[in-house]
Amino acid sequence: GDSVTQMEGPVTLSEEAFLTINCTYTATGYPSLFWYVQYPGEGLQLLLKATKADDKGSNKGFEATYRKETTSFHLEKGSVQVSDSAVYFCALSDENTNAGKSTFGDGTTLTVKP
Amino acid sequence: DADVTQTPRNRITKTGKRIMLECSQTKGHDRMYWYRQDPGLGLRLIYYSFDVKDINKGEISDGYSVSRQAQAKFSLSLESAIPNQTALYFCATSSGRDTGELFFGEGSRLTVL
């Protein structure tokens, strides 16, 4: 079945540092890929998405590119802020092979220190 | 008001008690889901429903049941709660017409003593 593997945390960075959170996936079809973010005490919300190979999703300074050849969707941000401290989840969804159910990675906790 | 509302937000109960977590949505979505979040384990799907007459088990449905009372309402029940059901529970919706993006409630934290 489909699976998502993301970089283990926790990750601790200083403000303005560069962020990369690795995510790789296994899927039989051509899934859509997502990054969700969970701020403390809140539910998950969509951060960005990409629906086909070579698409780049971007939002709030975060970016991720759908790489079919390496089955990856790594999250990057050039300069993190304290307010980016949260748990980040990589996920995939494939309507054709998995009835649209989403598969999540285990989450990566990011702490940004001033 | 939130598009996806969960009640209660926090609940402490004892082993053997029956618990119901409720979810309502104003997004007009047909698809609704219940997930469980445990530290280091990501989100695991408990049950999902693609319309009022459609209920499906997820990967960890044992010990849980659900009811889809209307398009907007999807409840999760623990008939006899046990301590290892202590977790954060999320309801989510999706339209089923686009990329599969999920919209989440704020979560219900359940503690079973």
PDB file of N, CA, C and O in Angstrom, chain A residues 64-101:
ATOM      1  N   ALA A  64       7.872  23.212  -1.854  1.00  0.00           N
ATOM      2  CA  ALA A  64       8.165  21.793  -2.020  1.00  0.00           C
ATOM      3  C   ALA A  64       7.895  21.437  -3.471  1.00  0.00           C
ATOM      4  O   ALA A  64       6.902  21.891  -4.047  1.00  0.00           O
ATOM      5  N   THR A  65       8.774  20.617  -4.062  1.00  0.00           N
ATOM      6  CA  THR A  65       8.636  20.226  -5.459  1.00  0.00           C
ATOM      7  C   THR A  65       8.363  18.735  -5.554  1.00  0.00           C
ATOM      8  O   THR A  65       9.065  17.923  -4.930  1.00  0.00           O
ATOM      9  N   TYR A  66       7.378  18.366  -6.328  1.00  0.00           N
ATOM     10  CA  TYR A  66       6.975  16.978  -6.547  1.00  0.00           C
ATOM     11  C   TYR A  66       7.998  16.338  -7.483  1.00  0.00           C
ATOM     12  O   TYR A  66       8.039  16.618  -8.678  1.00  0.00           O
ATOM     13  N   ARG A  67       8.842  15.457  -6.949  1.00  0.00           N
ATOM     14  CA  ARG A  67       9.883  14.794  -7.728  1.00  0.00           C
ATOM     15  C   ARG A  67       9.512  13.326  -7.900  1.00  0.00           C
ATOM     16  O   ARG A  67       9.697  12.517  -6.996  1.00  0.00           O
ATOM     17  N   LYS A  68       9.008  13.002  -9.082  1.00  0.00           N
ATOM     18  CA  LYS A  68       8.568  11.627  -9.323  1.00  0.00           C
ATOM     19  C   LYS A  68       9.762  10.679  -9.421  1.00  0.00           C
ATOM     20  O   LYS A  68       9.706   9.534  -8.989  1.00  0.00           O
ATOM     21  N   GLU A  69      10.866  11.155  -9.989  1.00  0.00           N
ATOM     22  CA  GLU A  69      12.008  10.267 -10.197  1.00  0.00           C
ATOM     23  C   GLU A  69      12.654   9.831  -8.879  1.00  0.00           C
ATOM     24  O   GLU A  69      13.226   8.745  -8.797  1.00  0.00           O
ATOM     25  N   THR A  70      12.552  10.673  -7.865  1.00  0.00           N
ATOM     26  CA  THR A  70      13.102  10.315  -6.551  1.00  0.00           C
ATOM     27  C   THR A  70      11.999  10.071  -5.521  1.00  0.00           C
ATOM     28  O   THR A  70      12.294   9.842  -4.344  1.00  0.00           O
ATOM     29  N   THR A  71      10.763  10.074  -5.964  1.00  0.00           N
ATOM     30  CA  THR A  71       9.577   9.920  -5.100  1.00  0.00           C
ATOM     31  C   THR A  71       9.721  10.746  -3.832  1.00  0.00           C
ATOM     32  O   THR A  71       9.610  10.240  -2.699  1.00  0.00           O
ATOM     33  N   SER A  72       9.964  12.037  -4.023  1.00  0.00           N
ATOM     34  CA  SER A  72      10.200  12.906  -2.873  1.00  0.00           C
ATOM     35  C   SER A  72       9.381  14.183  -2.962  1.00  0.00           C
ATOM     36  O   SER A  72       8.930  14.595  -4.051  1.00  0.00           O
ATOM     37  N   PHE A  73       9.213  14.822  -1.816  1.00  0.00           N
ATOM     38  CA  PHE A  73       8.458  16.081  -1.724  1.00  0.00           C
ATOM     39  C   PHE A  73       9.011  16.823  -0.502  1.00  0.00           C
ATOM     40  O   PHE A  73       8.319  17.043   0.478  1.00  0.00           O
ATOM     41  N   HIS A  74      10.236  17.230  -0.585  1.00  0.00           N
ATOM     42  CA  HIS A  74      10.932  17.849   0.554  1.00  0.00           C
ATOM     43  C   HIS A  74      10.450  19.274   0.791  1.00  0.00           C
ATOM     44  O   HIS A  74      10.329  20.060  -0.150  1.00  0.00           O
ATOM     45  N   LEU A  75      10.245  19.618   2.052  1.00  0.00           N
ATOM     46  CA  LEU A  75       9.788  20.964   2.425  1.00  0.00           C
ATOM     47  C   LEU A  75      10.994  21.844   2.728  1.00  0.00           C
ATOM     48  O   LEU A  75      11.896  21.428   3.464  1.00  0.00           O
ATOM     49  N   GLU A  76      10.988  23.063   2.179  1.00  0.00           N
ATOM     50  CA  GLU A  76      12.097  23.990   2.400  1.00  0.00           C
ATOM     51  C   GLU A  76      11.576  25.387   2.702  1.00  0.00           C
ATOM     52  O   GLU A  76      10.517  25.791   2.233  1.00  0.00           O
ATOM     53  N   LYS A  77      12.375  26.102   3.509  1.00  0.00           N
ATOM     54  CA  LYS A  77      12.129  27.523   3.729  1.00  0.00           C
ATOM     55  C   LYS A  77      13.473  28.190   3.944  1.00  0.00           C
ATOM     56  O   LYS A  77      14.313  27.686   4.697  1.00  0.00           O
ATOM     57  N   GLY A  78      13.658  29.304   3.309  1.00  0.00           N
ATOM     58  CA  GLY A  78      14.969  29.953   3.320  1.00  0.00           C
ATOM     59  C   GLY A  78      15.332  30.608   4.641  1.00  0.00           C
ATOM     60  O   GLY A  78      16.513  30.672   4.999  1.00  0.00           O
ATOM     61  N   SER A  79      14.335  31.070   5.371  1.00  0.00           N
ATOM     62  CA  SER A  79      14.622  31.814   6.600  1.00  0.00           C
ATOM     63  C   SER A  79      13.441  31.614   7.561  1.00  0.00           C
ATOM     64  O   SER A  79      12.391  32.230   7.396  1.00  0.00           O
ATOM     65  N   VAL A  80      13.639  30.747   8.541  1.00  0.00           N
ATOM     66  CA  VAL A  80      12.522  30.425   9.433  1.00  0.00           C
ATOM     67  C   VAL A  80      12.364  31.489  10.519  1.00  0.00           C
ATOM     68  O   VAL A  80      13.312  32.182  10.885  1.00  0.00           O
ATOM     69  N   GLN A  81      11.143  31.565  11.020  1.00  0.00           N
ATOM     70  CA  GLN A  81      10.802  32.490  12.091  1.00  0.00           C
ATOM     71  C   GLN A  81      10.297  31.702  13.300  1.00  0.00           C
ATOM     72  O   GLN A  81       9.877  30.543  13.164  1.00  0.00           O
ATOM     73  N   VAL A  82      10.314  32.340  14.446  1.00  0.00           N
ATOM     74  CA  VAL A  82       9.820  31.686  15.664  1.00  0.00           C
ATOM     75  C   VAL A  82       8.393  31.195  15.454  1.00  0.00           C
ATOM     76  O   VAL A  82       8.006  30.122  15.931  1.00  0.00           O
ATOM     77  N   SER A  83       7.614  31.955  14.716  1.00  0.00           N
ATOM     78  CA  SER A  83       6.207  31.601  14.480  1.00  0.00           C
ATOM     79  C   SER A  83       6.036  30.359  13.599  1.00  0.00           C
ATOM     80  O   SER A  83       4.914  29.845  13.474  1.00  0.00           O
ATOM     81  N   ASP A  84       7.119  29.859  13.008  1.00  0.00           N
ATOM     82  CA  ASP A  84       7.048  28.628  12.219  1.00  0.00           C
ATOM     83  C   ASP A  84       7.140  27.380  13.091  1.00  0.00           C
ATOM     84  O   ASP A  84       7.016  26.261  12.589  1.00  0.00           O
ATOM     85  N   SER A  85       7.363  27.544  14.363  1.00  0.00           N
ATOM     86  CA  SER A  85       7.430  26.406  15.288  1.00  0.00           C
ATOM     87  C   SER A  85       6.092  25.669  15.264  1.00  0.00           C
ATOM     88  O   SER A  85       5.044  26.247  15.564  1.00  0.00           O
ATOM     89  N   ALA A  86       6.148  24.389  14.912  1.00  0.00           N
ATOM     90  CA  ALA A  86       4.922  23.605  14.708  1.00  0.00           C
ATOM     91  C   ALA A  86       5.327  22.176  14.376  1.00  0.00           C
ATOM     92  O   ALA A  86       6.508  21.854  14.284  1.00  0.00           O
ATOM     93  N   VAL A  87       4.308  21.324  14.180  1.00  0.00           N
ATOM     94  CA  VAL A  87       4.541  19.974  13.676  1.00  0.00           C
ATOM     95  C   VAL A  87       4.137  19.952  12.205  1.00  0.00           C
ATOM     96  O   VAL A  87       3.051  20.430  11.849  1.00  0.00           O
ATOM     97  N   TYR A  88       4.990  19.400  11.366  1.00  0.00           N
ATOM     98  CA  TYR A  88       4.768  19.364   9.928  1.00  0.00           C
ATOM     99  C   TYR A  88       4.554  17.918   9.479  1.00  0.00           C
ATOM    100  O   TYR A  88       5.338  17.022   9.826  1.00  0.00           O
ATOM    101  N   PHE A  89       3.489  17.716   8.705  1.00  0.00           N
ATOM    102  CA  PHE A  89       3.138  16.384   8.219  1.00  0.00           C
ATOM    103  C   PHE A  89       3.167  16.364   6.696  1.00  0.00           C
ATOM    104  O   PHE A  89       2.520  17.190   6.051  1.00  0.00           O
ATOM    105  N   CYS A  90       3.851  15.384   6.153  1.00  0.00           N
ATOM    106  CA  CYS A  90       3.795  15.115   4.724  1.00  0.00           C
ATOM    107  C   CYS A  90       2.694  14.083   4.492  1.00  0.00           C
ATOM    108  O   CYS A  90       2.504  13.174   5.325  1.00  0.00           O
ATOM    109  N   ALA A  91       1.962  14.217   3.399  1.00  0.00           N
ATOM    110  CA  ALA A  91       0.849  13.303   3.149  1.00  0.00           C
ATOM    111  C   ALA A  91       0.636  13.126   1.656  1.00  0.00           C
ATOM    112  O   ALA A  91       1.037  13.970   0.854  1.00  0.00           O
ATOM    113  N   LEU A  92      -0.003  12.033   1.291  1.00  0.00           N
ATOM    114  CA  LEU A  92      -0.395  11.810  -0.095  1.00  0.00           C
ATOM    115  C   LEU A  92      -1.839  11.357  -0.149  1.00  0.00           C
ATOM    116  O   LEU A  92      -2.378  10.812   0.798  1.00  0.00           O
ATOM    117  N   SER A  93      -2.448  11.579  -1.309  1.00  0.00           N
ATOM    118  CA  SER A  93      -3.822  11.156  -1.543  1.00  0.00           C
ATOM    119  C   SER A  93      -3.954  10.752  -3.004  1.00  0.00           C
ATOM    120  O   SER A  93      -3.478  11.456  -3.885  1.00  0.00           O
ATOM    121  N   ASP A  94      -4.579   9.614  -3.229  1.00  0.00           N
ATOM    122  CA  ASP A  94      -4.755   9.143  -4.602  1.00  0.00           C
ATOM    123  C   ASP A  94      -6.175   8.635  -4.770  1.00  0.00           C
ATOM    124  O   ASP A  94      -6.538   7.595  -4.248  1.00  0.00           O
ATOM    125  N   GLU A  95      -6.965   9.372  -5.502  1.00  0.00           N
ATOM    126  CA  GLU A  95      -8.371   9.018  -5.708  1.00  0.00           C
ATOM    127  C   GLU A  95      -8.501   7.706  -6.462  1.00  0.00           C
ATOM    128  O   GLU A  95      -9.414   6.917  -6.234  1.00  0.00           O
ATOM    129  N   ASN A  96      -7.569   7.434  -7.354  1.00  0.00           N
ATOM    130  CA  ASN A  96      -7.725   6.271  -8.235  1.00  0.00           C
ATOM    131  C   ASN A  96      -7.307   4.962  -7.583  1.00  0.00           C
ATOM    132  O   ASN A  96      -7.889   3.920  -7.848  1.00  0.00           O
ATOM    133  N   THR A  97      -6.295   4.986  -6.751  1.00  0.00           N
ATOM    134  CA  THR A  97      -5.787   3.734  -6.186  1.00  0.00           C
ATOM    135  C   THR A  97      -6.120   3.547  -4.717  1.00  0.00           C
ATOM    136  O   THR A  97      -5.990   2.461  -4.200  1.00  0.00           O
ATOM    137  N   ASN A  98      -6.513   4.576  -4.036  1.00  0.00           N
ATOM    138  CA  ASN A  98      -6.768   4.450  -2.600  1.00  0.00           C
ATOM    139  C   ASN A  98      -8.051   5.153  -2.207  1.00  0.00           C
ATOM    140  O   ASN A  98      -8.187   5.602  -1.066  1.00  0.00           O
ATOM    141  N   ALA A  99      -8.977   5.267  -3.140  1.00  0.00           N
ATOM    142  CA  ALA A  99     -10.293   5.843  -2.883  1.00  0.00           C
ATOM    143  C   ALA A  99     -10.205   7.210  -2.213  1.00  0.00           C
ATOM    144  O   ALA A  99     -11.069   7.562  -1.408  1.00  0.00           O
ATOM    145  N   GLY A 100      -9.160   7.944  -2.496  1.00  0.00           N
ATOM    146  CA  GLY A 100      -9.065   9.289  -1.961  1.00  0.00           C
ATOM    147  C   GLY A 100      -8.663   9.377  -0.517  1.00  0.00           C
ATOM    148  O   GLY A 100      -8.617  10.471   0.051  1.00  0.00           O
ATOM    149  N   LYS A 101      -8.351   8.254   0.116  1.00  0.00           N
ATOM    150  CA  LYS A 101      -7.908   8.331   1.508  1.00  0.00           C
ATOM    151  C   LYS A 101      -6.489   8.862   1.568  1.00  0.00           C
ATOM    152  O   LYS A 101      -5.658   8.550   0.735  1.00  0.00           O
TER     153      LYS A 101
END
